[in-house]
Amino acid sequence: MKTNRVITILFFLLLVLIPLDFFLIFKVAPTEKVMGDVQRIFYLHVSIASGALLAFTGVFLSSILFLWTKKIAWDIAACTSAEIGVLLSTLVLITGSIWARPVWNVWWTWDPRLLTTLILWFIYVGYFLLRSGIADKFRKAQYSAVIGIIGFIDIPIVRYATKWWKSIHPLLTQNGGGLNPVMKKVMLFSITTFVVITIFLFFFRFRLARIEERLQILKKKMED
Amino acid sequence: MENWVYLFGAYTIAWLGVSFYLYINTKKQKGIEKRLADIEASLKDKK
Amino acid sequence: MKFMGHAISILRKDILLEIRGRESLSLMLFLSLLLLVIFNFALDIDIDNVSSLASGILWVIFVFSGILGMGRTSMAERDEEAYLSIVFSPVSAESFYIGKVLSNLLFLLIMECFTLLFFAILFDFEKIISLLPQLLPALFLGTLGFSLVGTLFSFLTSASRYGEVLLPFLYLPVVVPVILGGVTSMDIILNDKVGGADKWIQLLAVFDVLYFAISLILFRYIIEE
Amino acid sequence: MNIIELRDIKKQYHAKTALDGIDITVREGDSVTIFGSNGAGKTTLLKVISGIMSPTEGKVFYNNKAYSESDIKKETFYLGHKTSLYNALTVQENMHFICRLFSINHKGEFVDSILKEHGLWERRSDPVNELSHGMKRRLALAKGFIINPKVFVLDEPFTGLDLKWRASVLSKIKDLRGKGKFLILATHLVEEGYELADYVAFLHKGRFLFIRKKEEVDIKEIKEFFHSPGDDLG
């Protein structure tokens, strides 16, 4: 199966990327003057966030393709990337609040980006709630595709609205504006690493979803 | 230095989360593959 | 124009359904009044803090009362699969959607007017009635936003077993920008703060246009099985 | 000559296969009765034919155009298990609403005459949820006669009707034959189904055991089929 090959390739790629990423973050990147070492959570937080955004983009595209082609495979792809999106956005929220604690000694900051992730998290948990509530496979796929599209289109609007609403973050977090060149390179590297991790997770889960599908079909053959 | 705990905590939680997700998937995968094998076997002797 | 003609007949049907069935509007009004009373105890409202709390309280009531109302109207469509008589008719999915948006919009606006009235009476805050003309644009655009998203999602969630629970779960995150826009612009107008309310009203307008376009395309997929 | 065609239709619900390879062609003016015991997939098949449900595999064609492009659904009347009426509205309000959708003049004599024919005239200003089950079924069917569309898809039109109304509904549906309409009917009532049909089909476990001209099949055989659908016909 071609997905197996992709999974193995990505696996070996990650064997190289992840240690390198750790080395860069903890050894190469300079310590931030104001926040000290804890600022290094920033690399992790932002790269997971990009992974989550990639996953939700995946849901958006697969949902459109499902509505276009009506092939169940796209629905499986959408549902898989939604699952990974929820996993990653949960981690973004956790790392976000762990980072906020030492820096602003508050567990939750109403920062526009964090707020957007929280709202996205709600929508895609709702995505799975909806899926579990509908029996017919085709109708379930069709309705969740609608949520997959609306959820994604909501991101810019919520970002825009919350950015106006309030932002207590210092300038530093204006998407890496305050980072010096070395930090920016390390940031870029860890974002790419996490993008590869997200793709690896996707194919890994996608393979499992396809086998689950085959099990369903075989179980039915057993009954006839 | 107290901040170090937050740094360490964030990284462990993140990587723990990802690897735990992978662990569940592999376990589910093995379970399903076994059941697939049983069903295919019983389908064969049914024919 | 046949297109709007169908939408209008669906609107008229919903009004008739409301008069006969008295399902969603009375429920919405009851909930608004109840929430006002609860807010009074919870926030201990008095003369000097009423104007700063007003916009927050009102928009929370609009949101939750609206969710309940729209959930009810879509239940009426799903009951006995009544909506199939619209699907199997020359009515296009788009005019079906617009008809439902108009009827939800109408009921929401009625509920909102009553809520504003109750608020003015209960907390003797006439200012909200006198400032109504300035408040109207944000109120209308916000309610339109609620109705656009609410119609799509209430129809979608009423098909699943968890209908009642699922609607707020999906609906609230998506309408956060409308709530922000509504609350801030009303707050600015009520307390004549600096920082133009029109910036927020533009946001509401952009939200409405965007969600009108998306929902118009996606609604067809919800009524097909 | 318009044709509705179903090619290799399959429909899966979770673990159950409702339809497993259905091929049928219905020409304008034909009336097809689909027999089958409960769970044979009659309702699913009718939902697919009417266009409210898309099949998991296979395609539905109207005049060789893919179903979704042609808006035949706009000229189809689908009578399902549910009445598709607004319970809170009265009989007349429901019918006037339908007339407005189909831009039929609801003030005129036409609607009233149909309500009279179906014995609903006395209850015309009562809300639908106050009607008896039989009356609701008759009203749901009467809606079809008001719309008078090209395609009739009727799922068990006789259930819930007493003998008197069963005969009158039978005669009304019979008048539709020969008027260039598609009439697709599913029932387990052999006599009524047989009488209305040009073609008779027997559905078992999501597959057609046979599709034959009425003359080629005897009523007794169909009855036997209901008891032992396993053995093939002839």
XYZ file of C-alpha atoms in Angstrom:
730
model
C 0.000 0.000 0.000
C 1.528 3.300 -0.971
C 0.618 4.953 2.350
C 2.966 2.494 4.104
C 5.852 3.659 2.012
C 5.035 7.331 2.716
C 4.821 6.601 6.437
C 8.230 4.916 6.519
C 9.865 7.725 4.511
C 8.409 10.377 6.809
C 9.412 8.344 9.843
C 13.063 8.293 8.853
C 12.933 11.968 7.882
C 11.634 12.752 11.378
C 14.380 10.642 12.955
C 16.713 13.299 11.569
C 14.551 16.403 11.971
C 13.375 16.045 15.558
C 16.766 15.719 17.291
C 18.099 18.510 15.090
C 15.110 20.648 16.083
C 15.759 20.019 19.781
C 19.418 20.837 19.326
C 18.581 24.112 17.588
C 15.993 25.162 20.156
C 17.981 24.364 23.251
C 21.557 24.909 22.120
C 21.645 27.262 19.164
C 18.810 29.689 19.903
C 19.978 32.552 22.168
C 18.217 33.087 25.481
C 15.622 35.817 25.279
C 16.662 38.809 27.432
C 13.293 39.523 29.062
C 11.760 36.092 29.570
C 14.838 33.938 29.834
C 14.830 30.263 28.956
C 11.075 29.828 29.276
C 10.728 31.727 26.006
C 11.828 28.513 24.274
C 8.291 27.162 24.740
C 7.443 29.696 22.050
C 9.065 27.572 19.317
C 6.988 24.547 20.327
C 3.755 26.521 20.784
C 3.926 28.244 17.401
C 4.989 25.125 15.479
C 2.167 23.019 16.928
C -0.209 25.855 16.044
C 0.992 25.758 12.412
C 0.497 21.959 12.461
C -3.058 22.436 13.705
C -3.736 25.070 11.054
C -2.408 22.676 8.387
C -4.684 19.924 9.705
C -7.751 22.192 9.599
C -6.804 23.254 6.066
C -6.783 19.543 5.251
C -10.300 19.185 6.624
C -11.434 22.197 4.591
C -10.031 20.872 1.307
C -11.141 17.266 1.819
C -14.647 18.469 2.735
C -14.904 20.485 -0.478
C -13.594 17.524 -2.489
C -16.075 15.211 -0.806
C -19.003 17.469 -1.651
C -17.622 17.672 -5.218
C -16.865 14.020 -5.863
C -19.103 12.340 -3.233
C -16.349 9.767 -2.660
C -16.263 8.424 0.901
C -12.417 8.376 0.837
C -12.429 12.195 1.054
C -14.697 12.019 4.052
C -12.257 9.645 5.755
C -9.444 12.094 4.939
C -11.453 15.019 6.334
C -12.337 13.155 9.494
C -8.717 12.017 10.002
C -7.249 15.501 9.627
C -9.992 16.868 11.885
C -8.948 14.395 14.566
C -5.332 15.456 14.267
C -6.410 19.097 14.223
C -8.248 18.649 17.516
C -5.279 16.829 19.055
C -2.821 19.544 18.009
C -5.070 22.462 18.950
C -5.504 20.920 22.408
C -1.713 20.863 22.727
C -1.545 24.466 21.497
C -3.954 25.544 24.226
C -2.035 23.627 26.902
C 1.402 24.881 25.873
C -0.080 28.373 25.464
C -1.302 28.489 29.027
C 1.872 26.881 30.413
C 3.829 29.612 28.652
C 1.532 32.383 29.886
C 1.918 31.297 33.522
C 5.576 32.287 34.087
C 5.511 35.226 31.686
C 2.265 36.959 32.752
C 1.543 34.789 35.825
C -1.905 34.105 34.501
C -3.083 30.739 33.219
C -5.092 32.097 30.292
C -4.554 35.160 28.162
C -7.344 36.439 25.917
C -4.849 36.699 23.110
C -6.549 36.752 19.702
C -4.589 33.789 18.370
C -5.179 31.654 21.458
C -8.864 32.645 21.368
C -9.106 31.608 17.724
C -7.579 28.228 18.546
C -10.061 27.787 21.409
C -13.006 28.625 19.153
C -11.701 26.281 16.456
C -11.316 23.591 19.092
C -15.025 23.958 19.991
C -16.133 23.805 16.366
C -14.185 20.650 15.570
C -15.212 18.904 18.794
C -18.736 19.781 17.634
C -17.742 18.225 14.284
C -17.213 14.886 16.022
C -20.326 15.294 18.196
C -22.322 15.757 15.002
C -20.736 12.711 13.384
C -21.625 10.492 16.308
C -25.220 11.674 16.161
C -25.969 10.610 12.584
C -26.324 6.963 11.522
C -26.373 7.119 7.742
C -22.759 7.126 6.508
C -23.448 9.301 3.483
C -25.483 11.893 5.323
C -22.909 11.998 8.139
C -20.173 12.713 5.608
C -22.222 15.389 3.899
C -23.151 17.249 7.104
C -19.646 17.095 8.571
C -18.262 18.442 5.290
C -20.431 21.521 5.820
C -18.985 21.998 9.304
C -15.467 21.369 7.971
C -15.868 24.212 5.482
C -17.605 26.687 7.785
C -15.139 26.050 10.621
C -12.184 26.890 8.428
C -13.709 30.023 6.886
C -14.417 31.221 10.408
C -10.700 31.431 11.280
C -9.866 34.784 9.618
C -13.067 36.401 10.889
C -12.532 35.334 14.481
C -8.843 36.320 14.296
C -9.792 39.728 12.950
C -12.558 40.318 15.479
C -10.583 39.138 18.488
C -7.512 41.115 17.416
C -9.622 44.280 17.615
C -11.178 43.107 20.792
C -8.165 43.083 22.976
C -4.663 41.957 22.984
C -2.505 42.158 26.126
C 0.407 40.358 24.516
C 3.587 42.375 24.209
C 4.880 43.212 20.767
C 7.123 40.134 20.966
C 4.447 37.747 19.878
C 3.493 39.652 16.747
C 4.269 36.515 14.646
C 7.929 36.497 15.495
C 8.408 40.194 14.816
C 10.427 40.624 17.972
C 12.708 37.681 17.278
C 16.288 38.232 16.259
C 17.447 36.559 13.025
C 18.812 33.409 14.678
C 15.620 32.897 16.606
C 13.614 33.318 13.424
C 15.624 30.610 11.651
C 15.132 28.231 14.569
C 11.458 29.068 14.560
C 11.159 28.327 10.843
C 12.962 25.035 11.315
C 10.724 23.833 14.118
C 7.623 24.894 12.169
C 8.782 22.763 9.231
C 9.523 19.881 11.579
C 6.040 20.058 13.002
C 4.492 20.312 9.556
C 6.244 17.027 8.704
C 5.019 15.546 11.997
C 1.443 16.583 11.155
C 1.648 14.960 7.719
C 3.129 11.827 9.300
C 0.288 11.700 11.844
C -2.237 12.159 9.038
C -1.027 9.235 6.933
C -0.577 7.083 10.018
C -4.198 7.638 11.074
C -5.443 7.524 7.475
C -4.022 3.999 7.068
C -5.843 2.947 10.236
C -9.108 4.524 9.001
C -8.896 2.647 5.694
C -8.356 -0.667 7.506
C -11.314 0.095 9.789
C -13.365 0.633 6.631
C -12.226 -2.734 5.241
C -13.148 -4.393 8.535
C -16.678 -2.942 8.254
C -17.075 -4.312 4.742
C -15.728 -7.743 5.696
C -17.974 -7.886 8.761
C -20.947 -7.305 6.453
C -19.794 -10.078 4.141
C -19.764 -12.323 7.208
C -23.443 -11.582 7.798
C -24.688 -12.304 4.243
C 15.165 28.109 38.540
C 11.376 27.767 38.660
C 10.803 28.753 35.008
C 12.749 25.695 33.971
C 9.868 23.530 35.220
C 7.416 25.251 32.867
C 9.772 24.811 29.926
C 10.296 21.141 30.707
C 6.595 20.653 31.460
C 5.425 22.151 28.159
C 7.753 20.015 26.047
C 6.979 16.768 27.878
C 3.210 17.328 27.701
C 3.370 18.140 23.995
C 5.547 15.181 23.033
C 3.723 12.879 25.459
C 0.454 13.843 23.811
C 1.701 13.091 20.303
C 3.363 9.784 21.219
C 0.352 8.680 23.281
C -1.828 9.331 20.203
C 0.556 7.253 18.071
C 0.579 4.505 20.711
C -3.235 4.225 20.746
C -3.306 4.135 16.963
C -0.756 1.355 16.727
C -2.618 -0.689 19.337
C -5.917 -0.181 17.467
C -4.161 -1.035 14.213
C -2.829 -4.333 15.566
C -6.233 -5.204 17.028
C -7.983 -4.569 13.721
C -5.384 -6.419 11.688
C -5.824 -9.464 13.916
C -9.618 -9.365 13.543
C -9.255 -8.900 9.782
C -7.107 -12.005 9.677
C -9.679 -14.032 11.688
C -12.572 -12.911 9.482
C -10.662 -13.608 6.271
C -9.761 -17.033 7.626
C -13.338 -17.898 8.606
C -14.611 -16.515 5.269
C -12.236 -18.833 3.451
C -13.439 -21.989 5.190
C -17.046 -20.878 4.812
C -16.716 -20.873 0.970
C -39.674 37.304 -9.265
C -40.504 33.662 -8.504
C -37.352 33.235 -6.406
C -38.391 35.724 -3.763
C -41.998 34.686 -4.168
C -41.165 31.225 -2.851
C -39.100 32.669 -0.024
C -41.987 34.923 0.961
C -44.494 32.062 0.958
C -42.168 30.097 3.241
C -41.964 33.151 5.493
C -45.754 33.438 5.541
C -46.012 29.740 6.338
C -43.635 30.162 9.280
C -45.606 33.134 10.608
C -48.819 31.113 10.336
C -47.067 28.163 11.992
C -46.014 30.463 14.821
C -49.524 31.835 15.285
C -51.035 28.336 15.219
C -48.335 26.424 16.992
C -47.066 29.225 19.264
C -43.857 27.279 19.647
C -40.733 29.365 19.388
C -41.608 33.018 19.908
C -43.396 32.563 23.229
C -40.520 30.360 24.393
C -37.991 33.038 23.417
C -39.853 35.830 25.193
C -40.238 33.708 28.303
C -36.534 32.899 28.334
C -35.522 36.551 27.825
C -37.625 37.703 30.744
C -36.301 34.886 32.930
C -32.672 35.657 32.033
C -33.200 39.349 32.793
C -34.431 38.480 36.268
C -31.525 36.110 36.840
C -29.011 38.703 35.633
C -30.521 41.176 38.034
C -29.701 38.921 40.980
C -26.395 37.660 39.585
C -24.902 41.052 38.760
C -26.736 43.171 41.345
C -27.575 45.879 38.784
C -28.148 49.422 40.022
C -28.315 52.926 38.567
C -24.635 53.576 37.991
C -23.527 50.187 36.608
C -26.597 49.492 34.475
C -25.371 51.306 31.361
C -21.991 49.569 31.352
C -23.567 46.129 31.886
C -26.477 46.664 29.494
C -24.878 45.613 26.201
C -23.291 42.464 27.675
C -26.520 41.289 29.291
C -28.682 42.056 26.266
C -26.467 40.266 23.758
C -26.115 37.169 25.971
C -29.919 37.044 26.109
C -30.184 37.574 22.336
C -27.782 34.677 21.724
C -29.325 32.102 24.018
C -32.939 33.010 23.429
C -32.182 33.009 19.711
C -30.601 29.544 19.819
C -33.679 28.132 21.535
C -36.068 29.803 19.075
C -34.222 28.686 15.949
C -33.853 25.159 17.347
C -37.629 25.014 17.737
C -38.445 26.286 14.258
C -36.173 23.718 12.601
C -37.766 20.979 14.703
C -41.124 21.998 13.211
C -39.630 21.493 9.727
C -38.200 18.090 10.576
C -41.403 16.935 12.280
C -43.192 14.473 9.969
C -40.489 15.403 7.440
C -42.643 18.401 6.520
C -39.678 20.044 4.759
C -39.900 17.331 2.076
C -42.945 19.046 0.608
C -40.678 22.040 -0.019
C -37.833 19.895 -1.348
C -40.171 18.163 -3.803
C -41.444 21.411 -5.235
C -40.235 24.084 -7.695
C -38.704 25.889 -4.713
C -34.917 26.036 -5.022
C -32.717 25.276 -2.020
C -31.578 28.890 -2.052
C -35.036 30.412 -1.750
C -35.898 27.815 0.898
C -32.867 29.013 2.871
C -33.691 32.693 2.399
C -37.288 32.101 3.455
C -36.136 30.439 6.671
C -33.531 33.169 7.310
C -36.218 35.841 6.961
C -38.580 34.063 9.342
C -35.864 33.468 11.946
C -34.762 37.078 11.527
C -38.299 38.295 12.110
C -38.793 36.254 15.279
C -35.355 37.241 16.615
C -36.063 40.946 16.022
C -39.439 40.682 17.763
C -37.771 38.950 20.705
C -35.051 41.597 20.814
C -37.498 44.497 20.823
C -39.401 42.937 23.706
C -36.157 42.254 25.563
C -35.081 45.881 25.160
C -38.489 46.944 26.414
C -38.353 44.620 29.437
C -34.813 45.846 30.141
C -35.885 49.488 30.054
C -38.805 48.763 32.378
C -37.112 46.416 34.836
C -33.978 48.531 35.269
C -35.701 51.867 34.434
C -33.149 52.548 31.758
C -35.095 54.654 29.190
C -31.813 55.682 27.585
C -31.769 52.400 25.644
C -35.092 53.259 24.037
C -34.145 56.849 23.249
C -30.849 55.749 21.687
C -32.566 53.011 19.663
C -32.124 54.743 16.256
C -28.329 54.690 16.685
C -28.422 51.147 18.000
C -30.536 49.840 15.144
C -27.829 49.206 12.502
C -25.687 47.059 14.794
C -28.760 45.332 16.213
C -30.111 44.496 12.762
C -26.783 43.362 11.263
C -25.984 41.276 14.342
C -29.406 39.637 14.345
C -29.091 38.983 10.611
C -25.748 37.287 11.332
C -27.380 35.150 14.014
C -30.181 34.179 11.654
C -27.877 33.375 8.717
C -25.691 31.012 10.750
C -28.509 29.818 12.989
C -30.765 28.756 10.121
C -27.987 26.698 8.532
C -26.847 25.056 11.747
C -30.275 24.496 13.324
C -31.389 22.679 10.199
C -28.173 20.666 10.208
C -28.223 19.695 13.878
C -31.932 18.883 13.988
C -31.141 15.837 11.813
C -28.863 14.297 14.419
C -29.827 12.651 17.684
C -28.098 15.291 19.755
C -29.903 18.168 17.967
C -30.703 20.305 21.000
C -27.250 19.919 22.581
C -25.278 20.214 19.373
C -26.682 23.503 18.121
C -25.117 25.783 20.776
C -21.883 23.790 20.556
C -21.475 24.500 16.859
C -23.351 27.796 16.668
C -21.725 29.797 19.497
C -18.100 29.573 18.354
C -19.043 30.634 14.849
C -21.033 33.689 15.934
C -18.374 34.979 18.368
C -17.499 37.817 15.947
C -21.160 38.847 15.826
C -21.370 38.871 19.615
C -18.150 40.903 19.825
C -19.388 43.347 17.185
C -22.805 43.677 18.755
C -21.652 44.101 22.329
C -18.850 46.561 21.573
C -20.809 48.775 19.211
C -23.787 48.929 21.596
C -21.422 49.609 24.496
C -19.734 52.446 22.600
C -23.076 54.023 21.684
C -24.665 53.563 25.122
C -21.730 54.953 27.033
C -20.578 57.243 24.195
C -17.074 55.947 24.497
C -14.332 56.970 22.127
C -13.410 54.536 19.300
C -15.993 54.518 16.536
C -18.785 51.950 16.639
C -18.875 51.958 12.849
C -15.666 49.888 12.693
C -17.583 47.102 14.449
C -20.659 47.612 12.353
C -18.527 47.118 9.238
C -17.254 43.858 10.761
C -20.846 42.715 11.218
C -21.637 43.632 7.626
C -18.611 41.681 6.327
C -19.602 38.703 8.510
C -23.161 38.775 7.145
C -22.097 38.972 3.501
C -19.558 36.164 3.930
C -21.896 33.808 5.743
C -24.769 34.581 3.405
C -22.606 33.479 0.469
C -21.269 30.290 2.117
C -24.595 29.178 3.570
C -26.358 29.751 0.259
C -23.977 27.260 -1.368
C -23.923 24.738 1.487
C -27.618 24.665 2.385
C -28.436 22.359 -0.510
C -26.252 19.632 0.995
C -28.207 19.717 4.233
C -31.633 19.078 2.810
C -30.423 16.239 0.598
C -30.277 12.931 2.460
C -40.338 9.513 -24.424
C -38.885 10.323 -21.003
C -37.136 7.548 -19.066
C -36.010 7.164 -15.468
C -33.133 4.729 -15.238
C -31.307 3.261 -12.253
C -27.943 1.644 -13.005
C -26.257 -0.706 -10.514
C -27.579 1.133 -7.450
C -26.065 0.125 -4.094
C -26.810 1.678 -0.703
C -25.042 0.878 2.571
C -26.108 1.943 6.053
C -23.265 1.290 8.521
C -23.116 -2.491 8.521
C -26.327 -3.183 6.571
C -26.569 -3.237 2.783
C -30.011 -1.874 1.961
C -29.642 -2.051 -1.824
C -27.213 -4.419 -3.524
C -27.137 -3.787 -7.275
C -30.477 -2.484 -8.598
C -31.057 -1.912 -12.322
C -34.441 -0.731 -13.487
C -35.804 1.425 -16.295
C -39.208 3.121 -16.065
C -40.691 4.705 -19.186
C -43.169 7.570 -19.184
C -46.706 6.239 -18.752
C -45.499 3.011 -17.086
C -46.644 2.010 -13.653
C -44.368 -0.291 -11.683
C -45.362 -2.061 -8.486
C -42.508 -3.203 -6.257
C -43.459 -6.049 -3.947
C -41.297 -7.086 -1.025
C -41.619 -7.968 2.627
C -40.458 -5.576 5.326
C -36.747 -4.864 5.321
C -36.349 -5.806 1.669
C -35.211 -2.235 0.953
C -38.404 -0.888 -0.646
C -38.291 2.455 1.181
C -34.601 2.987 0.447
C -35.158 2.191 -3.219
C -38.068 4.628 -3.472
C -36.032 7.333 -1.730
C -33.263 6.826 -4.269
C -35.717 6.868 -7.207
C -37.355 10.063 -5.915
C -33.937 11.711 -5.617
C -34.113 12.539 -1.916
C -31.377 9.984 -1.188
C -28.147 9.543 -3.137
C -26.951 5.953 -3.549
C -23.573 4.827 -2.185
C -22.768 3.412 -5.635
C -24.383 3.559 -9.039
C -26.297 6.357 -10.720
C -29.847 7.492 -11.397
C -30.574 8.940 -14.853
C -33.481 10.960 -16.175
C -33.422 10.976 -20.014
C -29.764 9.867 -19.796
C -28.902 13.022 -17.863
C -27.462 12.541 -14.409
C -30.239 12.919 -11.909
C -28.770 15.866 -10.022
C -28.507 18.009 -13.148
C -32.070 17.385 -14.271
C -34.529 18.899 -11.806
C -37.018 16.065 -12.090
C -37.258 16.258 -8.309
C -39.292 19.412 -8.848
C -41.888 17.363 -10.712
C -41.916 14.418 -8.328
C -44.379 13.612 -5.600
C -42.895 11.373 -2.926
C -45.284 9.775 -0.409
C -43.225 8.267 2.399
C -44.083 6.787 5.792
C -44.221 10.317 7.146
C -46.945 12.677 5.906
C -44.673 15.651 5.092
C -47.346 18.016 6.359
C -47.173 20.728 9.003
C -48.938 19.302 12.046
C -49.731 22.675 13.587
C -51.364 24.052 10.422
C -54.914 23.191 9.394
C -55.762 20.958 6.432
C -56.580 23.942 4.235
C -53.556 25.971 5.313
C -51.269 23.074 4.437
C -52.883 22.741 1.012
C -52.836 26.490 0.338
C -49.162 26.600 1.240
C -48.485 23.767 -1.235
C -50.506 25.599 -3.901
C -48.459 28.733 -3.385
C -45.242 26.743 -3.845
C -46.549 25.224 -7.076
C -48.277 28.511 -8.036
C -51.648 26.775 -8.283
C -54.670 28.996 -7.730
C -55.797 27.842 -4.297
C -58.849 30.087 -4.215
C -60.496 28.184 -7.021
C -62.754 25.143 -6.935
C -59.918 22.713 -7.763
C -58.440 22.278 -4.278
C -61.840 22.078 -2.590
C -63.011 19.380 -4.993
C -59.943 17.233 -4.260
C -60.442 17.634 -0.503
C -64.074 16.593 -0.943
C -63.096 13.576 -3.053
C -60.721 12.413 -0.322
C -63.314 12.959 2.384
C -61.380 15.711 4.098
C -63.679 18.608 3.414
C -65.472 18.522 6.786
C -62.178 18.658 8.666
C -60.654 21.331 6.454
C -60.121 23.904 9.216
C -58.828 21.446 11.837
C -55.079 21.237 12.486
C -53.483 18.164 10.932
C -52.374 16.740 14.285
C -56.032 16.402 15.292
C -56.770 14.124 12.328
C -56.855 10.341 12.603
C -53.932 8.359 11.169
C -56.052 7.240 8.204
C -57.097 10.816 7.435
C -53.507 12.040 7.624
C -52.502 9.356 5.098
C -55.376 10.367 2.803
C -54.413 14.052 3.090
C -50.776 13.247 2.304
C -51.915 11.404 -0.827
C -54.466 14.119 -1.731
C -51.519 16.575 -1.766
C -50.085 14.539 -4.636
C -53.289 14.819 -6.638
C -53.339 18.584 -6.082
C -49.764 18.956 -7.313
C -50.451 16.503 -10.169
C -46.728 16.057 -10.987
C -45.087 13.935 -13.695
C -43.632 11.334 -11.304
C -45.525 9.586 -8.475
C -43.367 7.687 -5.982
C -45.718 6.067 -3.444
C -44.382 4.046 -0.511
C -47.184 1.830 0.885
C -50.029 4.238 -0.087
C -52.693 1.862 1.303
C -51.393 1.462 4.855
C -53.651 2.878 7.541
C -56.674 3.024 5.254
C -59.891 1.107 5.967
C -61.463 -1.003 3.212
C -63.762 1.768 1.997
C -60.925 4.247 1.494
C -58.540 1.608 0.187
C -60.912 1.014 -2.750
C -61.369 4.745 -3.453
C -57.597 5.402 -3.309
C -57.087 2.416 -5.606
C -59.475 3.851 -8.193
C -57.905 7.333 -7.953
C -54.402 5.979 -8.542
C -55.781 3.869 -11.370
C -57.034 7.011 -13.152
C -53.408 8.197 -13.245
C -52.469 5.333 -15.551
C -52.371 6.142 -19.215
C -51.898 9.869 -18.520
C -48.172 9.818 -19.391
C -47.117 9.748 -15.779
C -44.433 7.718 -14.039
C -46.082 5.672 -11.308
C -43.722 3.832 -8.967
C -45.430 2.097 -6.089
C -44.200 -0.116 -3.275
C -46.586 -2.291 -1.298
C -47.017 -5.685 0.301
C -50.764 -5.755 -0.627
C -50.725 -8.149 -3.562
C -54.206 -7.580 -5.050
C -54.055 -3.774 -5.086
C -50.423 -3.707 -6.243
C -51.107 -6.214 -9.016
C -54.165 -4.345 -10.289
C -52.320 -1.017 -10.629
C -49.186 -2.386 -12.282
C -47.957 -2.599 -15.871
C -44.772 -4.128 -14.501
C -44.366 -6.146 -11.332
C -41.071 -6.432 -9.465
C -40.146 -8.423 -6.389
C -37.464 -7.017 -4.104
C -35.685 -9.295 -1.683
C -32.685 -8.329 0.473
C -31.869 -5.323 -1.700
C -32.012 -7.199 -5.014
C -34.684 -7.679 -7.637
C -35.668 -11.336 -7.894
C -37.604 -10.457 -11.011
C -39.070 -7.569 -13.014
C -41.794 -8.834 -15.359
C -44.742 -7.571 -17.332
C -47.901 -8.113 -15.293
C -49.295 -10.585 -17.783
C -46.242 -12.829 -17.463
C -46.704 -13.288 -13.721
C -49.661 -14.817 -11.949
C -50.971 -13.380 -8.661
C -50.629 -16.747 -6.910
C -46.935 -16.886 -7.715
C -46.346 -13.502 -6.124
C -48.146 -14.675 -2.987
C -45.942 -17.762 -2.859
C -42.940 -15.520 -3.242
C -43.812 -13.742 -0.071
C -43.551 -17.075 1.787
C -40.385 -18.415 0.183
C -38.568 -15.746 -1.729
C -35.461 -17.932 -1.865
C -36.287 -20.119 -4.910
C -36.059 -18.246 -8.187
C -39.089 -17.893 -10.425
C -39.455 -20.256 -13.385
